[in-house]
Short mmCIF file of C-alpha atoms in Angstrom, two decimals:
data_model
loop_
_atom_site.label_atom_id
_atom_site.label_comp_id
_atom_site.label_asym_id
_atom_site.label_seq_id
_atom_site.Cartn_x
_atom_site.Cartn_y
_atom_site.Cartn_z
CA UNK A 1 0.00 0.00 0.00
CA UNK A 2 2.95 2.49 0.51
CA UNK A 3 4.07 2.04 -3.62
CA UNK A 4 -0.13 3.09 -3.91
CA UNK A 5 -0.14 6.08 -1.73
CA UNK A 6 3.11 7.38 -3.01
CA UNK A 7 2.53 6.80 -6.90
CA UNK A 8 -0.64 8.42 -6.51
CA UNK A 9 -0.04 11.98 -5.51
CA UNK A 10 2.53 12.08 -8.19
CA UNK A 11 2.37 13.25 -11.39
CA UNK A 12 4.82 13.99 -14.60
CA UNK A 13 5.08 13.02 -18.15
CA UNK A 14 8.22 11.19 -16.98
CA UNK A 15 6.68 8.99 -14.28
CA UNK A 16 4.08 6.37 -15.06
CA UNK A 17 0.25 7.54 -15.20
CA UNK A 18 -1.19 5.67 -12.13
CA UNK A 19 -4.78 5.13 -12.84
CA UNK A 20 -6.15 2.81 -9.68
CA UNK A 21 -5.79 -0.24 -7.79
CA UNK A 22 -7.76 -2.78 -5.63
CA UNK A 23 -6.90 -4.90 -3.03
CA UNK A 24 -9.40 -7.94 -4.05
CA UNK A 25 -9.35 -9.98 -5.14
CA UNK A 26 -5.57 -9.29 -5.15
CA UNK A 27 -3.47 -6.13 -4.61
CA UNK A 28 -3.31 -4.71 -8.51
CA UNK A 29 -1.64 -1.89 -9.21
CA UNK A 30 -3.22 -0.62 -12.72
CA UNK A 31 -1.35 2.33 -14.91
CA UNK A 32 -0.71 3.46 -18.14
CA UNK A 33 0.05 0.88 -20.83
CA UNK A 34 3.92 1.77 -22.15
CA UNK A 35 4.75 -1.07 -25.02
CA UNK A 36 8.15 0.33 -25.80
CA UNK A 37 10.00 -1.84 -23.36
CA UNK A 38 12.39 -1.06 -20.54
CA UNK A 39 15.86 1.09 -21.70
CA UNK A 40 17.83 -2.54 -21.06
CA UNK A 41 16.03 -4.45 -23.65
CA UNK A 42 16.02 -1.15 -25.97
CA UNK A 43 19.81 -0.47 -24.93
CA UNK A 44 21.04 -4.18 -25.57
CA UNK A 45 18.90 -3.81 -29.15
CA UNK A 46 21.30 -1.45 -30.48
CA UNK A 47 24.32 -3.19 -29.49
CA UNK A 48 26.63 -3.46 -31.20
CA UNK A 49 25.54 0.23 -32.29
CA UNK A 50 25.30 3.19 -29.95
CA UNK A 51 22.74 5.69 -29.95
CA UNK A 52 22.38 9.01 -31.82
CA UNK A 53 23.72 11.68 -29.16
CA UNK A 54 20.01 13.52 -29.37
CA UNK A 55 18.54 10.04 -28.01
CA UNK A 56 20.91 9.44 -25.32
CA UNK A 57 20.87 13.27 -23.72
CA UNK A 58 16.95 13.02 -24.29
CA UNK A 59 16.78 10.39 -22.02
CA UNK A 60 19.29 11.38 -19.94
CA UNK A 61 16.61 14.43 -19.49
CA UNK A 62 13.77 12.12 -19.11
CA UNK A 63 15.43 10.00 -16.11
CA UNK A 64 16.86 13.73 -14.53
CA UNK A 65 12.80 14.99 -14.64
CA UNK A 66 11.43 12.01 -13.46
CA UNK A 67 13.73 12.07 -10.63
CA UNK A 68 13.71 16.01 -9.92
CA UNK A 69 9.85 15.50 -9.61
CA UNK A 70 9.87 12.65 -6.81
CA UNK A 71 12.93 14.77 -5.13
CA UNK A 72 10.30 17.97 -5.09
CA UNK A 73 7.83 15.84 -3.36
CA UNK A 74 10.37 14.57 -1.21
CA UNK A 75 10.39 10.53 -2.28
CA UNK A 76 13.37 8.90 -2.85
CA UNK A 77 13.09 6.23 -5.45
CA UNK A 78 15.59 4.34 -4.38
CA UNK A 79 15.94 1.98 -7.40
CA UNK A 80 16.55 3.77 -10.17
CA UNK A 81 17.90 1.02 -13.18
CA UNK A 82 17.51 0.58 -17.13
CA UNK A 83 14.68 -1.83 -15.92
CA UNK A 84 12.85 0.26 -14.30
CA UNK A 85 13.08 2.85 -17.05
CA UNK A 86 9.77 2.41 -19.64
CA UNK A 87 9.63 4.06 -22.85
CA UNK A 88 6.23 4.79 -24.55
CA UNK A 89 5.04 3.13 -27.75
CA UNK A 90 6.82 5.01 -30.08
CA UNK A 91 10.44 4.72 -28.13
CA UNK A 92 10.56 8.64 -27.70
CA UNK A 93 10.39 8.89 -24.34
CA UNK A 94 11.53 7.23 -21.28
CA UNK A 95 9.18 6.96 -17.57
CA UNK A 96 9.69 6.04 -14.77
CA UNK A 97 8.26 2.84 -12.81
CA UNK A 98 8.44 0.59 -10.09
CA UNK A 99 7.73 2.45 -6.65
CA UNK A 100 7.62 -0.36 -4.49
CA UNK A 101 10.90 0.82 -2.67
CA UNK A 102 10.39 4.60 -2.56
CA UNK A 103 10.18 6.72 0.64
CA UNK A 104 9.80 9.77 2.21
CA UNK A 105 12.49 11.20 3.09
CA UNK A 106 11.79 11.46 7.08
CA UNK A 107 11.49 7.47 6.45
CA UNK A 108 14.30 7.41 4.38
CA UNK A 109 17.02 8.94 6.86
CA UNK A 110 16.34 6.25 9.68
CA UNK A 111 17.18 3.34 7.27
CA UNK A 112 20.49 1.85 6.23
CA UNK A 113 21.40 1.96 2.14
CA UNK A 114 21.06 -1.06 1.91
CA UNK A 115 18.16 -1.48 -0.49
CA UNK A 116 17.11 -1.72 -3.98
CA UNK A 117 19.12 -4.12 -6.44
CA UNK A 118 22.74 -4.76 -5.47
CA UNK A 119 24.21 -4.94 -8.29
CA UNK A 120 23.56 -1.29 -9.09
CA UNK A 121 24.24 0.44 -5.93
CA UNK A 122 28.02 1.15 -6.29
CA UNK A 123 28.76 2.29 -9.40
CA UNK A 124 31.80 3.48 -8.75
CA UNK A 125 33.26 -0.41 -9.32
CA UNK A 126 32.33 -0.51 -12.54
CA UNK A 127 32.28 3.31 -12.95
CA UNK A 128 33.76 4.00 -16.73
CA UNK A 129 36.70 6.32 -18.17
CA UNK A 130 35.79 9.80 -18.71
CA UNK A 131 38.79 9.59 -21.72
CA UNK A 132 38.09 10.94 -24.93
CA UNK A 133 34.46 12.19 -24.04
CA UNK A 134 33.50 16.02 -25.08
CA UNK A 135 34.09 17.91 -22.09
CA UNK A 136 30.89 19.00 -20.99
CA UNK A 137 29.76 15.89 -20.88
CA UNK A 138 32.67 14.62 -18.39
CA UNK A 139 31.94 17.91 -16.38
CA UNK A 140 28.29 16.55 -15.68
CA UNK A 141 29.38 12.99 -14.73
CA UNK A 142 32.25 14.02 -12.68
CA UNK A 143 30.35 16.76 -11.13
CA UNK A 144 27.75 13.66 -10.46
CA UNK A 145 30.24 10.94 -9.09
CA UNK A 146 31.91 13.17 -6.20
CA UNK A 147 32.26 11.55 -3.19
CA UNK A 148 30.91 14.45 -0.96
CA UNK A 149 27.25 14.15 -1.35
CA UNK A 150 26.94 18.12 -0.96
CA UNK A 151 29.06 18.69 -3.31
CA UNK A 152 27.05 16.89 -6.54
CA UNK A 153 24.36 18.64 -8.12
CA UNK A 154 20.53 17.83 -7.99
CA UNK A 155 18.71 17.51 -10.29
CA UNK A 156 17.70 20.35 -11.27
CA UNK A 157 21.16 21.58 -11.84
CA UNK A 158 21.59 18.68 -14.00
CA UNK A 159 18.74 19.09 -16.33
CA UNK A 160 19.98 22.73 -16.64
CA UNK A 161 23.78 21.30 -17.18
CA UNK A 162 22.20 18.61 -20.33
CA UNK A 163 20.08 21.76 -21.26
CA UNK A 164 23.35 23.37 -21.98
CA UNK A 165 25.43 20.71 -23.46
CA UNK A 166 22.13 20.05 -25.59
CA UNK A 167 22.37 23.62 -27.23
CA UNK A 168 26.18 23.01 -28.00
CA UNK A 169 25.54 20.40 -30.05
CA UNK A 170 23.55 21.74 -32.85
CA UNK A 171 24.56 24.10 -35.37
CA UNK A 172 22.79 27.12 -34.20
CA UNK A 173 20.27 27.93 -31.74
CA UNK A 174 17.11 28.29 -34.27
CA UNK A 175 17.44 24.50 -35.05
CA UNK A 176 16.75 24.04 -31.35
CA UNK A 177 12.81 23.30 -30.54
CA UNK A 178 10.78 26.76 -29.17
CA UNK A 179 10.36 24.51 -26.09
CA UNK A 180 13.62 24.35 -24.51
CA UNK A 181 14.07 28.02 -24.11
CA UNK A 182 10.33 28.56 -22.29
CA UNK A 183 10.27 29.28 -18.76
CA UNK A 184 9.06 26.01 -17.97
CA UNK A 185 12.87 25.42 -18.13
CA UNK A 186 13.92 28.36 -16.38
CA UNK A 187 16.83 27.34 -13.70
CA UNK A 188 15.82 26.99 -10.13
CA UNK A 189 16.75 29.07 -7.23
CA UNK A 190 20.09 29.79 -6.49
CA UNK A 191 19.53 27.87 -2.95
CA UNK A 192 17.82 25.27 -5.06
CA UNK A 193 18.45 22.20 -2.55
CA UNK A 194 19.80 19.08 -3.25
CA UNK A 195 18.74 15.21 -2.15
CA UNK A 196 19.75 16.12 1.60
CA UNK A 197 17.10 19.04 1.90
CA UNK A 198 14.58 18.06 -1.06
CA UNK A 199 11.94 20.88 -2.13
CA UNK A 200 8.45 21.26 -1.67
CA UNK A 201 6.49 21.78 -4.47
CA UNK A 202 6.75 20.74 -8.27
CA UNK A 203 5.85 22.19 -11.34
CA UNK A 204 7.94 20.89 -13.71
CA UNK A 205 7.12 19.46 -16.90
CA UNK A 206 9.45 19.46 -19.49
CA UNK A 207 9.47 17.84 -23.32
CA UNK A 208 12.62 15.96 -23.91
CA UNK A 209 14.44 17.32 -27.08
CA UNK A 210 14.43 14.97 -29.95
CA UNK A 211 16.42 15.19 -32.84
CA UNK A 212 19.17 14.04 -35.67
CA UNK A 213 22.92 14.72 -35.63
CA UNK A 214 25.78 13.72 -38.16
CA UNK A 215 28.69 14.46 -35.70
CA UNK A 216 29.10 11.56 -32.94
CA UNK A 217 31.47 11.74 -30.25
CA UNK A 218 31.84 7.63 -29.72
CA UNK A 219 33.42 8.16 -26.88
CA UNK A 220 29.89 9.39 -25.35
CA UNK A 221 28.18 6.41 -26.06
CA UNK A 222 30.94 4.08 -24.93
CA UNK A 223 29.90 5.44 -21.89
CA UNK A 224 26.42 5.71 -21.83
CA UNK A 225 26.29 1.89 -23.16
CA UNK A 226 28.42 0.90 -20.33
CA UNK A 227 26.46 2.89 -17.49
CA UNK A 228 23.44 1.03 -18.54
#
């Protein structure tokens, strides 16, 4: 019952539409349909390919909204994986699913980190080379992977941060969609707060930019392949 109460007062075009559930004569938990599949299945697809670089920061945006949304309610997901990453029919966008080990935050700082699905909870063992990757790009995931927890951005830093490397990447900035540059997103606060102190309200709701690119930095996608 706490994955209904919590999916419920949330809502983003990033997370899952919960529409209802019963408790007879089982516990059902119904939502949206999303037929795309999860971002492993769609990620081990293309190998040995990588994806376009408008694809990979798109979702990259996708998982940092989802995310900045529970934060501004103050959940914690808790599990956040390629498997529990959905995209919609036509593979455009990625959501969020699986709340079962979300919590509040007051919950949250009582428990141990121990939780979610081991294999994915230190990433710095299998964390990959930063090498040969354009350098706003390694500025995000270093920025990301410091081991002061203060000192890494949240998330709505690092939408802003994609935001940016997103506009870099085309040739100028009327190719880029009306949408990005709208106040919806407009930077937070400078005392935006991060995981530690997580905000109140939400209003963010974001389109992920979609697009084509001849230029691809391979090193990018070794990485993005590997994180997932």
């Amino acid at each position: 019952m706490r994955e209904v109460a919590t999916w419920s007062r949330v809502q983003h075009k990033n997370l899952a539409k919960f529409i209802g559930a019963c408790k007879v004569p089982m516990m059902v938990i119904v939502t949206e349909i999303l037929t795309g599949g999860s971002l492993r299945k769609y990620m081990l697809n293309k190998r040995p390919g990588s994806l376009d670089m408008h694809v990979a920061i798109g979702f990259a945006l996708d998982i940092a909204r989802a995310m900045e949304c529970l934060h501004s309610h103050g959940i914690i997901h808790r599990d956040l994986k390629p498997e529990n990453l959905v995209l919609t029919k036509d593979q455009r966008t990625l959501k969020l699913v699986d709340f079962g080990l979300a919590r509040e935050e007051s919950v949250t700082e009582m428990m141990t980190a121990e939780t979610g699905t081991y294999r994915w909870m230190a990433p710095e063992n299998v964390r990959p080379s930063l090498e040969n990757l354009p350098e706003d790009l390694a500025i995000i995931l270093s920025s990301c992977w410091m081991e002061d927890p203060d000192a890494r951005p949240n998330f709505s830093q690092i939408i802003q941060m994609l935001l940016h490397y997103f506009s870099t990447i085309l040739p100028s900035k009327s190719m880029i969609p009306s949408r990005l540059f709208t106040d919806e997103n407009a930077p937070m606060s400078p005392d935006s707060p991060g995981t530690s102190a997580l905000m109140a309200v939400c209003n963010y709701t974001g389109d992920t930019p979609r697009g084509e690119m001849e230029n691809k930095p391979k090193g990018f996608f070794f990485c993005f392949n590997q994180c997932y």
